[in-house]
């Protein structure tokens, strides 16, 4: 098990937190207390949205981890529109009570990324990426922009490696995340189940 130690506030939200903190100090300095309370509430809300709790990443070499905190709303076997293959599709609805951190499902190489603004499910634009393990297993994850100003952050780079459970993005007040897994995996979750990103295992790869 690997313990991931990071700042308690996601770096994507730190500039906004500092801006609000400075504004609070200025309001207090000038005695504008009637504005202080609303801004303090806003600051606390931003801290909640951009919080980034520590996570203990499990030692699961064959495990495919949940990329985000949320509830599994759909599990279906069908067509992967990105790699044109048969695959298991697992859809997660992100929870406002969870963190917006996005973590890698598996260890491997980032093969390709797509920015897709077409289709009803991607009306606010989606970012999908393909990670391939060293054994040739393909995983595709599609992230939908969040409810907060339609923001979606990702620092993945094509050709670079990403570790299992590694943090690579953030979706403030996220919506849905779709994961396409190889058709021969052993599923370990069910619809309606709540999962934590980087901790709970969605499925296991099958080796002969």
JSON list of C-alpha atoms in Angstrom, two decimals:
[
{"chain": "A", "resi": 1, "resn": "UNK", "atom": "CA", "xyz": [0.00, 0.00, 0.00]},
{"chain": "A", "resi": 2, "resn": "UNK", "atom": "CA", "xyz": [1.30, 3.43, -0.97]},
{"chain": "A", "resi": 3, "resn": "UNK", "atom": "CA", "xyz": [0.40, 6.53, 1.03]},
{"chain": "A", "resi": 4, "resn": "UNK", "atom": "CA", "xyz": [0.06, 9.60, -1.19]},
{"chain": "A", "resi": 5, "resn": "UNK", "atom": "CA", "xyz": [0.90, 12.83, 0.67]},
{"chain": "A", "resi": 6, "resn": "UNK", "atom": "CA", "xyz": [-0.17, 16.01, -1.07]},
{"chain": "A", "resi": 7, "resn": "UNK", "atom": "CA", "xyz": [-1.31, 19.49, -0.18]},
{"chain": "A", "resi": 8, "resn": "UNK", "atom": "CA", "xyz": [-4.69, 19.49, 1.54]},
{"chain": "A", "resi": 9, "resn": "UNK", "atom": "CA", "xyz": [-5.96, 21.99, -1.05]},
{"chain": "A", "resi": 10, "resn": "UNK", "atom": "CA", "xyz": [-5.66, 21.07, -4.73]},
{"chain": "A", "resi": 11, "resn": "UNK", "atom": "CA", "xyz": [-3.20, 23.28, -6.61]},
{"chain": "A", "resi": 12, "resn": "UNK", "atom": "CA", "xyz": [-5.92, 24.13, -9.13]},
{"chain": "A", "resi": 13, "resn": "UNK", "atom": "CA", "xyz": [-7.84, 25.95, -6.39]},
{"chain": "A", "resi": 14, "resn": "UNK", "atom": "CA", "xyz": [-4.97, 27.51, -4.48]},
{"chain": "A", "resi": 15, "resn": "UNK", "atom": "CA", "xyz": [-4.91, 30.83, -6.44]},
{"chain": "A", "resi": 16, "resn": "UNK", "atom": "CA", "xyz": [-8.62, 31.33, -5.75]},
{"chain": "A", "resi": 17, "resn": "UNK", "atom": "CA", "xyz": [-8.17, 30.46, -2.06]},
{"chain": "A", "resi": 18, "resn": "UNK", "atom": "CA", "xyz": [-5.31, 32.97, -1.72]},
{"chain": "A", "resi": 19, "resn": "UNK", "atom": "CA", "xyz": [-7.34, 35.65, -3.51]},
{"chain": "A", "resi": 20, "resn": "UNK", "atom": "CA", "xyz": [-10.29, 35.16, -1.17]},
{"chain": "A", "resi": 21, "resn": "UNK", "atom": "CA", "xyz": [-7.99, 35.10, 1.87]},
{"chain": "A", "resi": 22, "resn": "UNK", "atom": "CA", "xyz": [-6.41, 38.42, 0.87]},
{"chain": "A", "resi": 23, "resn": "UNK", "atom": "CA", "xyz": [-9.86, 39.89, 0.26]},
{"chain": "A", "resi": 24, "resn": "UNK", "atom": "CA", "xyz": [-10.95, 38.78, 3.76]},
{"chain": "A", "resi": 25, "resn": "UNK", "atom": "CA", "xyz": [-7.92, 40.47, 5.32]},
{"chain": "A", "resi": 26, "resn": "UNK", "atom": "CA", "xyz": [-8.62, 43.68, 3.40]},
{"chain": "A", "resi": 27, "resn": "UNK", "atom": "CA", "xyz": [-12.28, 43.70, 4.44]},
{"chain": "A", "resi": 28, "resn": "UNK", "atom": "CA", "xyz": [-11.28, 43.22, 8.07]},
{"chain": "A", "resi": 29, "resn": "UNK", "atom": "CA", "xyz": [-8.62, 45.93, 7.81]},
{"chain": "A", "resi": 30, "resn": "UNK", "atom": "CA", "xyz": [-11.11, 48.48, 6.49]},
{"chain": "A", "resi": 31, "resn": "UNK", "atom": "CA", "xyz": [-13.88, 47.37, 8.84]},
{"chain": "A", "resi": 32, "resn": "UNK", "atom": "CA", "xyz": [-16.28, 46.24, 6.13]},
{"chain": "A", "resi": 33, "resn": "UNK", "atom": "CA", "xyz": [-17.77, 43.57, 8.36]},
{"chain": "A", "resi": 34, "resn": "UNK", "atom": "CA", "xyz": [-21.07, 43.43, 6.48]},
{"chain": "A", "resi": 35, "resn": "UNK", "atom": "CA", "xyz": [-19.15, 41.97, 3.54]},
{"chain": "A", "resi": 36, "resn": "UNK", "atom": "CA", "xyz": [-16.85, 39.81, 5.66]},
{"chain": "A", "resi": 37, "resn": "UNK", "atom": "CA", "xyz": [-19.35, 37.07, 6.56]},
{"chain": "A", "resi": 38, "resn": "UNK", "atom": "CA", "xyz": [-20.57, 36.35, 2.98]},
{"chain": "A", "resi": 39, "resn": "UNK", "atom": "CA", "xyz": [-16.99, 36.28, 1.70]},
{"chain": "A", "resi": 40, "resn": "UNK", "atom": "CA", "xyz": [-15.95, 33.98, 4.55]},
{"chain": "A", "resi": 41, "resn": "UNK", "atom": "CA", "xyz": [-18.73, 31.58, 3.59]},
{"chain": "A", "resi": 42, "resn": "UNK", "atom": "CA", "xyz": [-17.54, 31.71, -0.03]},
{"chain": "A", "resi": 43, "resn": "UNK", "atom": "CA", "xyz": [-13.98, 31.00, 1.08]},
{"chain": "A", "resi": 44, "resn": "UNK", "atom": "CA", "xyz": [-15.07, 27.99, 3.14]},
{"chain": "A", "resi": 45, "resn": "UNK", "atom": "CA", "xyz": [-17.08, 26.69, 0.18]},
{"chain": "A", "resi": 46, "resn": "UNK", "atom": "CA", "xyz": [-14.04, 26.95, -2.09]},
{"chain": "A", "resi": 47, "resn": "UNK", "atom": "CA", "xyz": [-11.90, 25.15, 0.49]},
{"chain": "A", "resi": 48, "resn": "UNK", "atom": "CA", "xyz": [-14.47, 22.34, 0.55]},
{"chain": "A", "resi": 49, "resn": "UNK", "atom": "CA", "xyz": [-14.68, 22.07, -3.24]},
{"chain": "A", "resi": 50, "resn": "UNK", "atom": "CA", "xyz": [-10.90, 21.99, -3.72]},
{"chain": "A", "resi": 51, "resn": "UNK", "atom": "CA", "xyz": [-10.01, 19.81, -0.73]},
{"chain": "A", "resi": 52, "resn": "UNK", "atom": "CA", "xyz": [-7.55, 17.02, -1.45]},
{"chain": "A", "resi": 53, "resn": "UNK", "atom": "CA", "xyz": [-7.45, 14.31, 1.25]},
{"chain": "A", "resi": 54, "resn": "UNK", "atom": "CA", "xyz": [-4.56, 11.90, 1.62]},
{"chain": "A", "resi": 55, "resn": "UNK", "atom": "CA", "xyz": [-5.16, 8.48, 0.08]},
{"chain": "A", "resi": 56, "resn": "UNK", "atom": "CA", "xyz": [-3.58, 5.08, 0.73]},
{"chain": "A", "resi": 57, "resn": "UNK", "atom": "CA", "xyz": [-3.25, 3.50, -2.72]},
{"chain": "A", "resi": 58, "resn": "UNK", "atom": "CA", "xyz": [-3.68, -0.30, -2.46]},
{"chain": "A", "resi": 59, "resn": "UNK", "atom": "CA", "xyz": [-1.05, -2.71, -3.75]},
{"chain": "A", "resi": 60, "resn": "UNK", "atom": "CA", "xyz": [-3.14, -4.28, -6.53]},
{"chain": "A", "resi": 61, "resn": "UNK", "atom": "CA", "xyz": [-0.96, -5.07, -9.59]},
{"chain": "A", "resi": 62, "resn": "UNK", "atom": "CA", "xyz": [-3.92, -6.48, -11.53]},
{"chain": "A", "resi": 63, "resn": "UNK", "atom": "CA", "xyz": [-6.46, -4.07, -10.09]},
{"chain": "A", "resi": 64, "resn": "UNK", "atom": "CA", "xyz": [-8.20, -1.32, -12.06]},
{"chain": "A", "resi": 65, "resn": "UNK", "atom": "CA", "xyz": [-8.97, 1.46, -9.60]},
{"chain": "A", "resi": 66, "resn": "UNK", "atom": "CA", "xyz": [-11.87, 3.88, -9.48]},
{"chain": "A", "resi": 67, "resn": "UNK", "atom": "CA", "xyz": [-10.62, 7.19, -10.95]},
{"chain": "A", "resi": 68, "resn": "UNK", "atom": "CA", "xyz": [-12.88, 9.42, -8.82]},
{"chain": "A", "resi": 69, "resn": "UNK", "atom": "CA", "xyz": [-15.12, 9.46, -5.77]},
{"chain": "A", "resi": 70, "resn": "UNK", "atom": "CA", "xyz": [-18.71, 8.73, -6.67]},
{"chain": "A", "resi": 71, "resn": "UNK", "atom": "CA", "xyz": [-21.50, 6.24, -7.23]},
{"chain": "A", "resi": 72, "resn": "UNK", "atom": "CA", "xyz": [-21.59, 3.65, -9.99]},
{"chain": "A", "resi": 73, "resn": "UNK", "atom": "CA", "xyz": [-24.68, 4.35, -12.07]},
{"chain": "A", "resi": 74, "resn": "UNK", "atom": "CA", "xyz": [-24.13, 1.99, -14.99]},
{"chain": "A", "resi": 75, "resn": "UNK", "atom": "CA", "xyz": [-22.22, -1.18, -15.84]},
{"chain": "A", "resi": 76, "resn": "UNK", "atom": "CA", "xyz": [-22.70, -2.50, -19.35]},
{"chain": "A", "resi": 77, "resn": "UNK", "atom": "CA", "xyz": [-20.83, -4.53, -21.91]},
{"chain": "A", "resi": 78, "resn": "UNK", "atom": "CA", "xyz": [-20.81, -2.87, -25.30]},
{"chain": "A", "resi": 79, "resn": "UNK", "atom": "CA", "xyz": [-18.93, -0.77, -27.82]},
{"chain": "A", "resi": 80, "resn": "UNK", "atom": "CA", "xyz": [-15.94, 1.40, -26.90]},
{"chain": "A", "resi": 81, "resn": "UNK", "atom": "CA", "xyz": [-16.33, 4.43, -29.23]},
{"chain": "A", "resi": 82, "resn": "UNK", "atom": "CA", "xyz": [-12.68, 5.42, -28.89]},
{"chain": "A", "resi": 83, "resn": "UNK", "atom": "CA", "xyz": [-10.80, 2.16, -29.52]},
{"chain": "A", "resi": 84, "resn": "UNK", "atom": "CA", "xyz": [-13.56, 0.52, -31.60]},
{"chain": "A", "resi": 85, "resn": "UNK", "atom": "CA", "xyz": [-13.67, -2.66, -29.52]},
{"chain": "A", "resi": 86, "resn": "UNK", "atom": "CA", "xyz": [-15.98, -4.59, -27.24]},
{"chain": "A", "resi": 87, "resn": "UNK", "atom": "CA", "xyz": [-15.48, -3.51, -23.64]},
{"chain": "A", "resi": 88, "resn": "UNK", "atom": "CA", "xyz": [-17.04, -3.11, -20.23]},
{"chain": "A", "resi": 89, "resn": "UNK", "atom": "CA", "xyz": [-18.28, 0.43, -19.62]},
{"chain": "A", "resi": 90, "resn": "UNK", "atom": "CA", "xyz": [-18.49, 1.62, -16.02]},
{"chain": "A", "resi": 91, "resn": "UNK", "atom": "CA", "xyz": [-20.10, 5.03, -15.43]},
{"chain": "A", "resi": 92, "resn": "UNK", "atom": "CA", "xyz": [-19.55, 6.92, -12.18]},
{"chain": "A", "resi": 93, "resn": "UNK", "atom": "CA", "xyz": [-21.57, 9.92, -11.01]},
{"chain": "A", "resi": 94, "resn": "UNK", "atom": "CA", "xyz": [-19.24, 12.14, -9.02]},
{"chain": "A", "resi": 95, "resn": "UNK", "atom": "CA", "xyz": [-20.46, 13.16, -5.58]},
{"chain": "A", "resi": 96, "resn": "UNK", "atom": "CA", "xyz": [-20.43, 16.69, -4.20]},
{"chain": "A", "resi": 97, "resn": "UNK", "atom": "CA", "xyz": [-19.52, 15.09, -0.87]},
{"chain": "A", "resi": 98, "resn": "UNK", "atom": "CA", "xyz": [-16.40, 13.56, -2.41]},
{"chain": "A", "resi": 99, "resn": "UNK", "atom": "CA", "xyz": [-13.23, 15.15, -3.68]},
{"chain": "A", "resi": 100, "resn": "UNK", "atom": "CA", "xyz": [-12.78, 16.27, -7.29]},
{"chain": "A", "resi": 101, "resn": "UNK", "atom": "CA", "xyz": [-9.35, 14.63, -7.60]},
{"chain": "A", "resi": 102, "resn": "UNK", "atom": "CA", "xyz": [-8.93, 12.35, -10.64]},
{"chain": "A", "resi": 103, "resn": "UNK", "atom": "CA", "xyz": [-6.55, 9.38, -10.36]},
{"chain": "A", "resi": 104, "resn": "UNK", "atom": "CA", "xyz": [-5.17, 6.90, -12.84]},
{"chain": "A", "resi": 105, "resn": "UNK", "atom": "CA", "xyz": [-7.06, 3.62, -13.12]},
{"chain": "A", "resi": 106, "resn": "UNK", "atom": "CA", "xyz": [-3.89, 1.66, -13.86]},
{"chain": "A", "resi": 107, "resn": "UNK", "atom": "CA", "xyz": [-0.18, 2.01, -14.42]},
{"chain": "A", "resi": 108, "resn": "UNK", "atom": "CA", "xyz": [0.90, 2.40, -18.02]},
{"chain": "A", "resi": 109, "resn": "UNK", "atom": "CA", "xyz": [1.64, 4.70, -20.92]},
{"chain": "A", "resi": 110, "resn": "UNK", "atom": "CA", "xyz": [-0.63, 7.50, -22.10]},
{"chain": "A", "resi": 111, "resn": "UNK", "atom": "CA", "xyz": [-1.27, 6.53, -25.72]},
{"chain": "A", "resi": 112, "resn": "UNK", "atom": "CA", "xyz": [-3.78, 9.13, -26.89]},
{"chain": "A", "resi": 113, "resn": "UNK", "atom": "CA", "xyz": [-6.21, 11.82, -25.74]},
{"chain": "A", "resi": 114, "resn": "UNK", "atom": "CA", "xyz": [-9.42, 13.15, -27.26]},
{"chain": "A", "resi": 115, "resn": "UNK", "atom": "CA", "xyz": [-11.30, 16.40, -26.68]},
{"chain": "A", "resi": 116, "resn": "UNK", "atom": "CA", "xyz": [-14.92, 15.65, -27.53]},
{"chain": "A", "resi": 117, "resn": "UNK", "atom": "CA", "xyz": [-17.69, 18.27, -27.50]},
{"chain": "A", "resi": 118, "resn": "UNK", "atom": "CA", "xyz": [-20.17, 16.19, -29.50]},
{"chain": "A", "resi": 119, "resn": "UNK", "atom": "CA", "xyz": [-23.09, 14.19, -28.20]},
{"chain": "A", "resi": 120, "resn": "UNK", "atom": "CA", "xyz": [-25.65, 14.73, -25.48]},
{"chain": "A", "resi": 121, "resn": "UNK", "atom": "CA", "xyz": [-23.44, 13.17, -22.81]},
{"chain": "A", "resi": 122, "resn": "UNK", "atom": "CA", "xyz": [-20.66, 15.63, -23.66]},
{"chain": "A", "resi": 123, "resn": "UNK", "atom": "CA", "xyz": [-22.63, 18.82, -24.14]},
{"chain": "A", "resi": 124, "resn": "UNK", "atom": "CA", "xyz": [-20.12, 20.70, -21.96]},
{"chain": "A", "resi": 125, "resn": "UNK", "atom": "CA", "xyz": [-17.12, 18.99, -23.61]},
{"chain": "A", "resi": 126, "resn": "UNK", "atom": "CA", "xyz": [-15.30, 15.90, -22.42]},
{"chain": "A", "resi": 127, "resn": "UNK", "atom": "CA", "xyz": [-11.69, 14.85, -22.27]},
{"chain": "A", "resi": 128, "resn": "UNK", "atom": "CA", "xyz": [-10.94, 11.17, -22.87]},
{"chain": "A", "resi": 129, "resn": "UNK", "atom": "CA", "xyz": [-7.60, 9.42, -22.63]},
{"chain": "A", "resi": 130, "resn": "UNK", "atom": "CA", "xyz": [-6.21, 5.97, -23.42]},
{"chain": "A", "resi": 131, "resn": "UNK", "atom": "CA", "xyz": [-3.70, 4.29, -21.10]},
{"chain": "A", "resi": 132, "resn": "UNK", "atom": "CA", "xyz": [-2.05, 1.00, -22.07]},
{"chain": "A", "resi": 133, "resn": "UNK", "atom": "CA", "xyz": [-0.37, -1.28, -19.54]},
{"chain": "A", "resi": 134, "resn": "UNK", "atom": "CA", "xyz": [2.99, -2.93, -20.17]},
{"chain": "A", "resi": 135, "resn": "UNK", "atom": "CA", "xyz": [1.09, -6.16, -20.92]},
{"chain": "A", "resi": 136, "resn": "UNK", "atom": "CA", "xyz": [-1.02, -4.46, -23.60]},
{"chain": "A", "resi": 137, "resn": "UNK", "atom": "CA", "xyz": [-4.25, -3.98, -21.63]},
{"chain": "A", "resi": 138, "resn": "UNK", "atom": "CA", "xyz": [-6.18, -0.91, -22.79]},
{"chain": "A", "resi": 139, "resn": "UNK", "atom": "CA", "xyz": [-8.19, 1.38, -20.51]},
{"chain": "A", "resi": 140, "resn": "UNK", "atom": "CA", "xyz": [-10.07, 4.48, -21.67]},
{"chain": "A", "resi": 141, "resn": "UNK", "atom": "CA", "xyz": [-11.38, 7.11, -19.26]},
{"chain": "A", "resi": 142, "resn": "UNK", "atom": "CA", "xyz": [-13.69, 9.96, -20.27]},
{"chain": "A", "resi": 143, "resn": "UNK", "atom": "CA", "xyz": [-14.00, 12.97, -17.98]},
{"chain": "A", "resi": 144, "resn": "UNK", "atom": "CA", "xyz": [-16.91, 15.39, -18.22]},
{"chain": "A", "resi": 145, "resn": "UNK", "atom": "CA", "xyz": [-16.41, 19.03, -17.30]},
{"chain": "A", "resi": 146, "resn": "UNK", "atom": "CA", "xyz": [-17.50, 20.05, -13.82]},
{"chain": "A", "resi": 147, "resn": "UNK", "atom": "CA", "xyz": [-20.45, 22.13, -12.69]},
{"chain": "A", "resi": 148, "resn": "UNK", "atom": "CA", "xyz": [-18.20, 24.94, -11.43]},
{"chain": "A", "resi": 149, "resn": "UNK", "atom": "CA", "xyz": [-17.58, 27.19, -14.46]},
{"chain": "A", "resi": 150, "resn": "UNK", "atom": "CA", "xyz": [-17.32, 24.07, -16.61]},
{"chain": "A", "resi": 151, "resn": "UNK", "atom": "CA", "xyz": [-13.75, 23.45, -15.49]},
{"chain": "A", "resi": 152, "resn": "UNK", "atom": "CA", "xyz": [-11.71, 20.29, -16.03]},
{"chain": "A", "resi": 153, "resn": "UNK", "atom": "CA", "xyz": [-8.00, 20.04, -15.23]},
{"chain": "A", "resi": 154, "resn": "UNK", "atom": "CA", "xyz": [-5.66, 17.33, -16.54]},
{"chain": "A", "resi": 155, "resn": "UNK", "atom": "CA", "xyz": [-1.87, 17.19, -16.75]},
{"chain": "A", "resi": 156, "resn": "UNK", "atom": "CA", "xyz": [-1.54, 13.99, -18.77]},
{"chain": "A", "resi": 157, "resn": "UNK", "atom": "CA", "xyz": [0.93, 14.08, -21.66]},
{"chain": "A", "resi": 158, "resn": "UNK", "atom": "CA", "xyz": [0.87, 11.65, -24.58]},
{"chain": "A", "resi": 159, "resn": "UNK", "atom": "CA", "xyz": [3.80, 9.23, -24.46]},
{"chain": "A", "resi": 160, "resn": "UNK", "atom": "CA", "xyz": [4.46, 9.67, -20.75]},
{"chain": "A", "resi": 161, "resn": "UNK", "atom": "CA", "xyz": [3.88, 7.04, -18.07]},
{"chain": "A", "resi": 162, "resn": "UNK", "atom": "CA", "xyz": [1.36, 7.33, -15.29]},
{"chain": "A", "resi": 163, "resn": "UNK", "atom": "CA", "xyz": [1.31, 5.31, -12.07]},
{"chain": "A", "resi": 164, "resn": "UNK", "atom": "CA", "xyz": [-1.59, 3.36, -10.64]},
{"chain": "A", "resi": 165, "resn": "UNK", "atom": "CA", "xyz": [-3.63, 5.68, -8.45]},
{"chain": "A", "resi": 166, "resn": "UNK", "atom": "CA", "xyz": [-1.50, 8.66, -9.46]},
{"chain": "A", "resi": 167, "resn": "UNK", "atom": "CA", "xyz": [-3.24, 12.02, -9.29]},
{"chain": "A", "resi": 168, "resn": "UNK", "atom": "CA", "xyz": [-3.38, 13.65, -12.71]},
{"chain": "A", "resi": 169, "resn": "UNK", "atom": "CA", "xyz": [-6.40, 15.92, -12.73]},
{"chain": "A", "resi": 170, "resn": "UNK", "atom": "CA", "xyz": [-9.20, 17.70, -10.92]},
{"chain": "A", "resi": 171, "resn": "UNK", "atom": "CA", "xyz": [-12.87, 18.33, -11.69]},
{"chain": "A", "resi": 172, "resn": "UNK", "atom": "CA", "xyz": [-14.50, 20.87, -9.35]},
{"chain": "A", "resi": 173, "resn": "UNK", "atom": "CA", "xyz": [-18.07, 19.74, -8.65]},
{"chain": "A", "resi": 174, "resn": "UNK", "atom": "CA", "xyz": [-17.67, 17.01, -11.24]},
{"chain": "A", "resi": 175, "resn": "UNK", "atom": "CA", "xyz": [-20.45, 15.31, -13.16]},
{"chain": "A", "resi": 176, "resn": "UNK", "atom": "CA", "xyz": [-19.84, 11.90, -14.74]},
{"chain": "A", "resi": 177, "resn": "UNK", "atom": "CA", "xyz": [-16.81, 9.78, -15.56]},
{"chain": "A", "resi": 178, "resn": "UNK", "atom": "CA", "xyz": [-16.94, 6.85, -17.99]},
{"chain": "A", "resi": 179, "resn": "UNK", "atom": "CA", "xyz": [-14.39, 4.03, -17.90]},
{"chain": "A", "resi": 180, "resn": "UNK", "atom": "CA", "xyz": [-13.99, 1.43, -20.65]},
{"chain": "A", "resi": 181, "resn": "UNK", "atom": "CA", "xyz": [-12.24, -1.74, -19.48]},
{"chain": "A", "resi": 182, "resn": "UNK", "atom": "CA", "xyz": [-11.06, -4.83, -21.40]},
{"chain": "A", "resi": 183, "resn": "UNK", "atom": "CA", "xyz": [-13.93, -7.24, -22.11]},
{"chain": "A", "resi": 184, "resn": "UNK", "atom": "CA", "xyz": [-12.28, -10.10, -20.20]},
{"chain": "A", "resi": 185, "resn": "UNK", "atom": "CA", "xyz": [-11.82, -8.35, -16.83]},
{"chain": "A", "resi": 186, "resn": "UNK", "atom": "CA", "xyz": [-13.32, -9.67, -13.59]},
{"chain": "A", "resi": 187, "resn": "UNK", "atom": "CA", "xyz": [-15.74, -7.01, -12.35]},
{"chain": "A", "resi": 188, "resn": "UNK", "atom": "CA", "xyz": [-15.69, -6.38, -8.59]},
{"chain": "A", "resi": 189, "resn": "UNK", "atom": "CA", "xyz": [-18.37, -3.67, -8.27]},
{"chain": "A", "resi": 190, "resn": "UNK", "atom": "CA", "xyz": [-22.10, -3.37, -8.81]},
{"chain": "A", "resi": 191, "resn": "UNK", "atom": "CA", "xyz": [-24.47, -0.60, -9.88]},
{"chain": "A", "resi": 192, "resn": "UNK", "atom": "CA", "xyz": [-25.39, 1.72, -7.04]},
{"chain": "A", "resi": 193, "resn": "UNK", "atom": "CA", "xyz": [-22.14, 1.07, -5.17]},
{"chain": "A", "resi": 194, "resn": "UNK", "atom": "CA", "xyz": [-20.17, 4.05, -3.85]},
{"chain": "A", "resi": 195, "resn": "UNK", "atom": "CA", "xyz": [-16.44, 4.08, -4.47]},
{"chain": "A", "resi": 196, "resn": "UNK", "atom": "CA", "xyz": [-13.43, 6.20, -3.57]},
{"chain": "A", "resi": 197, "resn": "UNK", "atom": "CA", "xyz": [-10.95, 7.22, -6.25]},
{"chain": "A", "resi": 198, "resn": "UNK", "atom": "CA", "xyz": [-7.57, 5.53, -5.99]},
{"chain": "A", "resi": 199, "resn": "UNK", "atom": "CA", "xyz": [-8.77, 3.14, -3.28]},
{"chain": "A", "resi": 200, "resn": "UNK", "atom": "CA", "xyz": [-11.61, 0.93, -4.49]},
{"chain": "A", "resi": 201, "resn": "UNK", "atom": "CA", "xyz": [-10.96, -1.60, -7.25]},
{"chain": "A", "resi": 202, "resn": "UNK", "atom": "CA", "xyz": [-13.47, -1.62, -10.12]},
{"chain": "A", "resi": 203, "resn": "UNK", "atom": "CA", "xyz": [-12.18, -4.80, -11.73]},
{"chain": "A", "resi": 204, "resn": "UNK", "atom": "CA", "xyz": [-9.19, -7.12, -12.01]},
{"chain": "A", "resi": 205, "resn": "UNK", "atom": "CA", "xyz": [-7.26, -7.97, -15.14]},
{"chain": "A", "resi": 206, "resn": "UNK", "atom": "CA", "xyz": [-7.29, -11.67, -15.99]},
{"chain": "A", "resi": 207, "resn": "UNK", "atom": "CA", "xyz": [-4.03, -13.43, -16.71]},
{"chain": "A", "resi": 208, "resn": "UNK", "atom": "CA", "xyz": [-3.87, -16.92, -18.21]}
]
